[in-house]
Short mmCIF file of C-alpha atoms in Angstrom, two decimals:
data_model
loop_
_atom_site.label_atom_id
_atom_site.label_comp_id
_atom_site.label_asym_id
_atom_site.label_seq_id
_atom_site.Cartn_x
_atom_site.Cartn_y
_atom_site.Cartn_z
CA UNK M 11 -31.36 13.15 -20.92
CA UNK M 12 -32.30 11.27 -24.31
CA UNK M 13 -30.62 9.81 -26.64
CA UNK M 14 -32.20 12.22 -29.25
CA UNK M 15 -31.43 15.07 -27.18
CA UNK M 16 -27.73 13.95 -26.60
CA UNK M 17 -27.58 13.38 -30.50
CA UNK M 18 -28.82 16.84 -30.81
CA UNK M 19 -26.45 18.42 -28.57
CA UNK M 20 -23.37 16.69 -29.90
CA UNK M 21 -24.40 18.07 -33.53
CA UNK M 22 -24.56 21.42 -32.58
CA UNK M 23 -21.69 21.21 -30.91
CA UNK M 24 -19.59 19.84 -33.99
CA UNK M 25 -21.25 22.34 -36.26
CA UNK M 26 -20.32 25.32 -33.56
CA UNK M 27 -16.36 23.48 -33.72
CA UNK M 28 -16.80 23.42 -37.66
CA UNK M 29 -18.07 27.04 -37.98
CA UNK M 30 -15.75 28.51 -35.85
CA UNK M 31 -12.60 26.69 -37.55
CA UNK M 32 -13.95 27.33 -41.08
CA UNK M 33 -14.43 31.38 -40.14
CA UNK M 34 -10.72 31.38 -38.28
CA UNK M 35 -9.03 30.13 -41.77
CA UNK M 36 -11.09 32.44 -44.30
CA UNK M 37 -10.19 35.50 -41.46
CA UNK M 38 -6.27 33.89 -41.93
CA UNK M 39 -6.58 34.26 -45.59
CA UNK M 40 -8.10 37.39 -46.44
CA UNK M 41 -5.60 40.14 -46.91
CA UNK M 42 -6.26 43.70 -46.04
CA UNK M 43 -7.43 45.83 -49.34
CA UNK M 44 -3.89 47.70 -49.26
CA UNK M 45 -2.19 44.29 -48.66
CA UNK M 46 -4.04 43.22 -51.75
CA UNK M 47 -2.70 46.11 -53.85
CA UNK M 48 0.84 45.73 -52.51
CA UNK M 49 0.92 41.73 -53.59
CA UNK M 50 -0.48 42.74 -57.01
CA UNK M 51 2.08 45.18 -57.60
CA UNK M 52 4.50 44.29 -60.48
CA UNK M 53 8.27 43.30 -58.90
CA UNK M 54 10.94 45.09 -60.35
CA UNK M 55 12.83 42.91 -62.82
CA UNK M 56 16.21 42.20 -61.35
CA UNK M 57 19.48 42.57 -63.37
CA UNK M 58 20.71 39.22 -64.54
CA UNK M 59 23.76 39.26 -62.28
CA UNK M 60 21.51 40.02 -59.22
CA UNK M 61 19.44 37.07 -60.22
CA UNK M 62 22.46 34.89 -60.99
CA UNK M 63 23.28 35.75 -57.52
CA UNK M 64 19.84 35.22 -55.71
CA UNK M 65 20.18 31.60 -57.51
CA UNK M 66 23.30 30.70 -55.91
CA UNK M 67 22.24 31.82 -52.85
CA UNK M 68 19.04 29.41 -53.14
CA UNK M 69 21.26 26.73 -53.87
CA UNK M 70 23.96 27.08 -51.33
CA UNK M 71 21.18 27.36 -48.55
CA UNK M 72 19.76 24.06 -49.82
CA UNK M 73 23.14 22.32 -50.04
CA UNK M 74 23.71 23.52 -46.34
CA UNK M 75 20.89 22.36 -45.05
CA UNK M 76 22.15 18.91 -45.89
CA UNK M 77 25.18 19.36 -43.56
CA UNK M 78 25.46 16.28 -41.42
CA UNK M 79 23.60 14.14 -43.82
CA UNK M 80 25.34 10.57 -43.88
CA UNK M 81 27.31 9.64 -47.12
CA UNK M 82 25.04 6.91 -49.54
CA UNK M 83 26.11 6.03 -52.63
CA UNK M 84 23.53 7.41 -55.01
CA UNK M 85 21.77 9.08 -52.43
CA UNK M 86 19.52 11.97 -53.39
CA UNK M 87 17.80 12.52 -49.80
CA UNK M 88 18.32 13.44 -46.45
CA UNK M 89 18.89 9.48 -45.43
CA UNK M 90 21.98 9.37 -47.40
CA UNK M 91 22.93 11.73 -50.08
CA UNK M 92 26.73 11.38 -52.25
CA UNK M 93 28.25 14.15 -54.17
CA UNK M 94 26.71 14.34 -56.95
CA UNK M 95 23.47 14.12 -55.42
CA UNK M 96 23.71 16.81 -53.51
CA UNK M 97 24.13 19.05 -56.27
CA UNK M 98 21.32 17.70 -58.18
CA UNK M 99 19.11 18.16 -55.48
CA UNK M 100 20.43 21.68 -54.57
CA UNK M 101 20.23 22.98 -57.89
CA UNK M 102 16.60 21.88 -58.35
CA UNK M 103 15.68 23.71 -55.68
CA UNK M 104 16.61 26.96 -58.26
CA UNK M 105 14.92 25.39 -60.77
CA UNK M 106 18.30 24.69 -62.59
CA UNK M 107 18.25 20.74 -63.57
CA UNK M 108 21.99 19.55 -63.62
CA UNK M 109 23.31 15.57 -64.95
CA UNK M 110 22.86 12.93 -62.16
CA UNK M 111 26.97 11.82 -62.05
CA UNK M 112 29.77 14.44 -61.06
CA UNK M 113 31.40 13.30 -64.48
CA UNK M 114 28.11 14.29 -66.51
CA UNK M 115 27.98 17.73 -63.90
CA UNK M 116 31.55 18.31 -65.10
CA UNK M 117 30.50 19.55 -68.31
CA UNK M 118 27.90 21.47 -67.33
CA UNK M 119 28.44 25.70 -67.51
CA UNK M 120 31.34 27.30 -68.28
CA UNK M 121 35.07 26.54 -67.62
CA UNK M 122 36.65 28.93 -64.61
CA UNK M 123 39.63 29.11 -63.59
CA UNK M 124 40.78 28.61 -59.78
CA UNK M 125 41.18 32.11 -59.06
CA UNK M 126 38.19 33.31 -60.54
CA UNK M 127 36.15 30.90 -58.26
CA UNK M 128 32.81 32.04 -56.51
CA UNK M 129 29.73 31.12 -54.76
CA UNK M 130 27.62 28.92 -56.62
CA UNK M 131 30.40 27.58 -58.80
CA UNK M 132 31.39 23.84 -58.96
CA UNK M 133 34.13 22.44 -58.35
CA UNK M 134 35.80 18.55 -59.58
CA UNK M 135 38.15 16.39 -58.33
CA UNK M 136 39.87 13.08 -59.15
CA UNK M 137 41.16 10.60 -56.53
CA UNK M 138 44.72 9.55 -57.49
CA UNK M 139 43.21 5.94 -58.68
CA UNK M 140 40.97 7.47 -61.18
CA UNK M 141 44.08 9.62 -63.06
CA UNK M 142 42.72 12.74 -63.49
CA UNK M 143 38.78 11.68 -64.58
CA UNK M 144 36.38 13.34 -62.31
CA UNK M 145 35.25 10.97 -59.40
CA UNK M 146 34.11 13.44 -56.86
CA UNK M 147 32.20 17.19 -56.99
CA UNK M 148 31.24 20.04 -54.93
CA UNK M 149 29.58 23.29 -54.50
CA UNK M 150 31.51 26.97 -53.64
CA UNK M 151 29.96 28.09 -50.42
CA UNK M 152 32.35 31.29 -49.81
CA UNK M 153 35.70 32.61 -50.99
CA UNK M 154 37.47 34.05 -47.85
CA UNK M 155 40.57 34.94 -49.54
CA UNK M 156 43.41 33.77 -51.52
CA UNK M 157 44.19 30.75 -49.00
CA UNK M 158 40.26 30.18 -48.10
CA UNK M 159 37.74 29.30 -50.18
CA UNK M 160 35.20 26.47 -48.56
CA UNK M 161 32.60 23.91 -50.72
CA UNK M 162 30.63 21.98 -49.39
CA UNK M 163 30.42 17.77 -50.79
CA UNK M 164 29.32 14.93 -49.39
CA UNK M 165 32.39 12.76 -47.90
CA UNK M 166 32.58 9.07 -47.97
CA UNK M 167 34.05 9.44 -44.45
CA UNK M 168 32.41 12.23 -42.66
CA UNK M 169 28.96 12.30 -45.07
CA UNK M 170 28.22 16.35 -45.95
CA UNK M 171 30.61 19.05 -45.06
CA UNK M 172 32.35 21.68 -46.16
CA UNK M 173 36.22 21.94 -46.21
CA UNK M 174 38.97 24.34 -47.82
CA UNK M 175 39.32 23.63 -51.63
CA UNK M 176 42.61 25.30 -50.78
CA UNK M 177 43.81 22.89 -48.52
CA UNK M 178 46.63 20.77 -49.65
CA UNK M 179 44.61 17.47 -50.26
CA UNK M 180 41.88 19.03 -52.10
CA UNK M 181 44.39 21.67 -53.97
CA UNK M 182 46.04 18.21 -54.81
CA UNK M 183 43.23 16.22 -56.21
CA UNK M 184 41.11 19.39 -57.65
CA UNK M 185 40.67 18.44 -61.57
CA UNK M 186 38.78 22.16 -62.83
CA UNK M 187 35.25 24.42 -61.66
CA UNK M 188 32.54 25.31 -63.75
CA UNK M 189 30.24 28.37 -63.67
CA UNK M 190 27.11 26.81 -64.06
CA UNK M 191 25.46 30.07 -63.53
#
């Protein structure tokens, strides 16, 4: 065989590969016609609590998906992350931009009370050196009942989980929540 003929070979060959790819991804992207009409469709606007909800929902997911990460002081990624950190990031993910330090995040929302706590809120604590100025933060995940109700931070120690806000060390240390919401 020649070298022209080989060359010849080989670019139909490639052009057959190219074809066939190109034609797969424009058959993977056209929608049927009554997909079409179903995408264009207006969406119902949602009630403002139902989106409130939907948003907290967004962010818990992304906080959780940080479980394990290691603890880095001003860490925003999934190498290292700290508290405050991981509710900037979360938060962005539902397009809501929060401060950068848990103090800053402190202020941000409304003032609830304990017992009024729910998913999405956040919650502050101080560690007994700082005397009552907000050193740590983290994000309601669920309220199980009057002796459960679970954040999720990032630890120094055991880097992102979520524990009982209820639980006597973090009852102890807990400073106020805020509804950013």
């Amino acid at each position: 065989m020649s070298q022209s003929t080989l060359q010849t070979y080989l670019f139909l060959f490639f052009a057959l590969v190219l074809f066939a790819s190109c034609s797969s991804q424009r058959v993977a992207r056209t929608a049927t016609p009554q997909k079409q009409a179903t995408a264009k469709a207006p969406r119902e606007a949602a009630s403002p609590k139902a989106e409130k909800a939907e948003k907290a929902e967004v962010v818990i997911s992304t906080a959780r998906a940080y479980l394990g990460t290691p603890y880095r002081y001003g860490g925003t990624d999934r190498k290292g992350i700290d508290c405050s950190g991981l509710l900037l990031c979360s938060f962005r993910e539902a397009d809501i931009k929060l401060p950068r330090t848990s103090a800053e995040q402190s202020s941000y929302g409304k003032a609830v009370s304990i017992y009024e706590l729910r998913p999405g809120d956040l919650v502050f604590f101080s560690a007994k050196k700082w005397k009552g100025k907000v050193s740590h933060a983290g994000l309601v995940t669920e309220v199980r009942g009057k002796d459960e109700i679970l954040f999720i931070h990032s630890s120094t120690s055991k880097g992102v989980v979520e524990s009982n806000l209820l639980s006597p060390y973090y009852r102890n240390i807990f400073v106020k929540a805020r509804r950013p919401f």
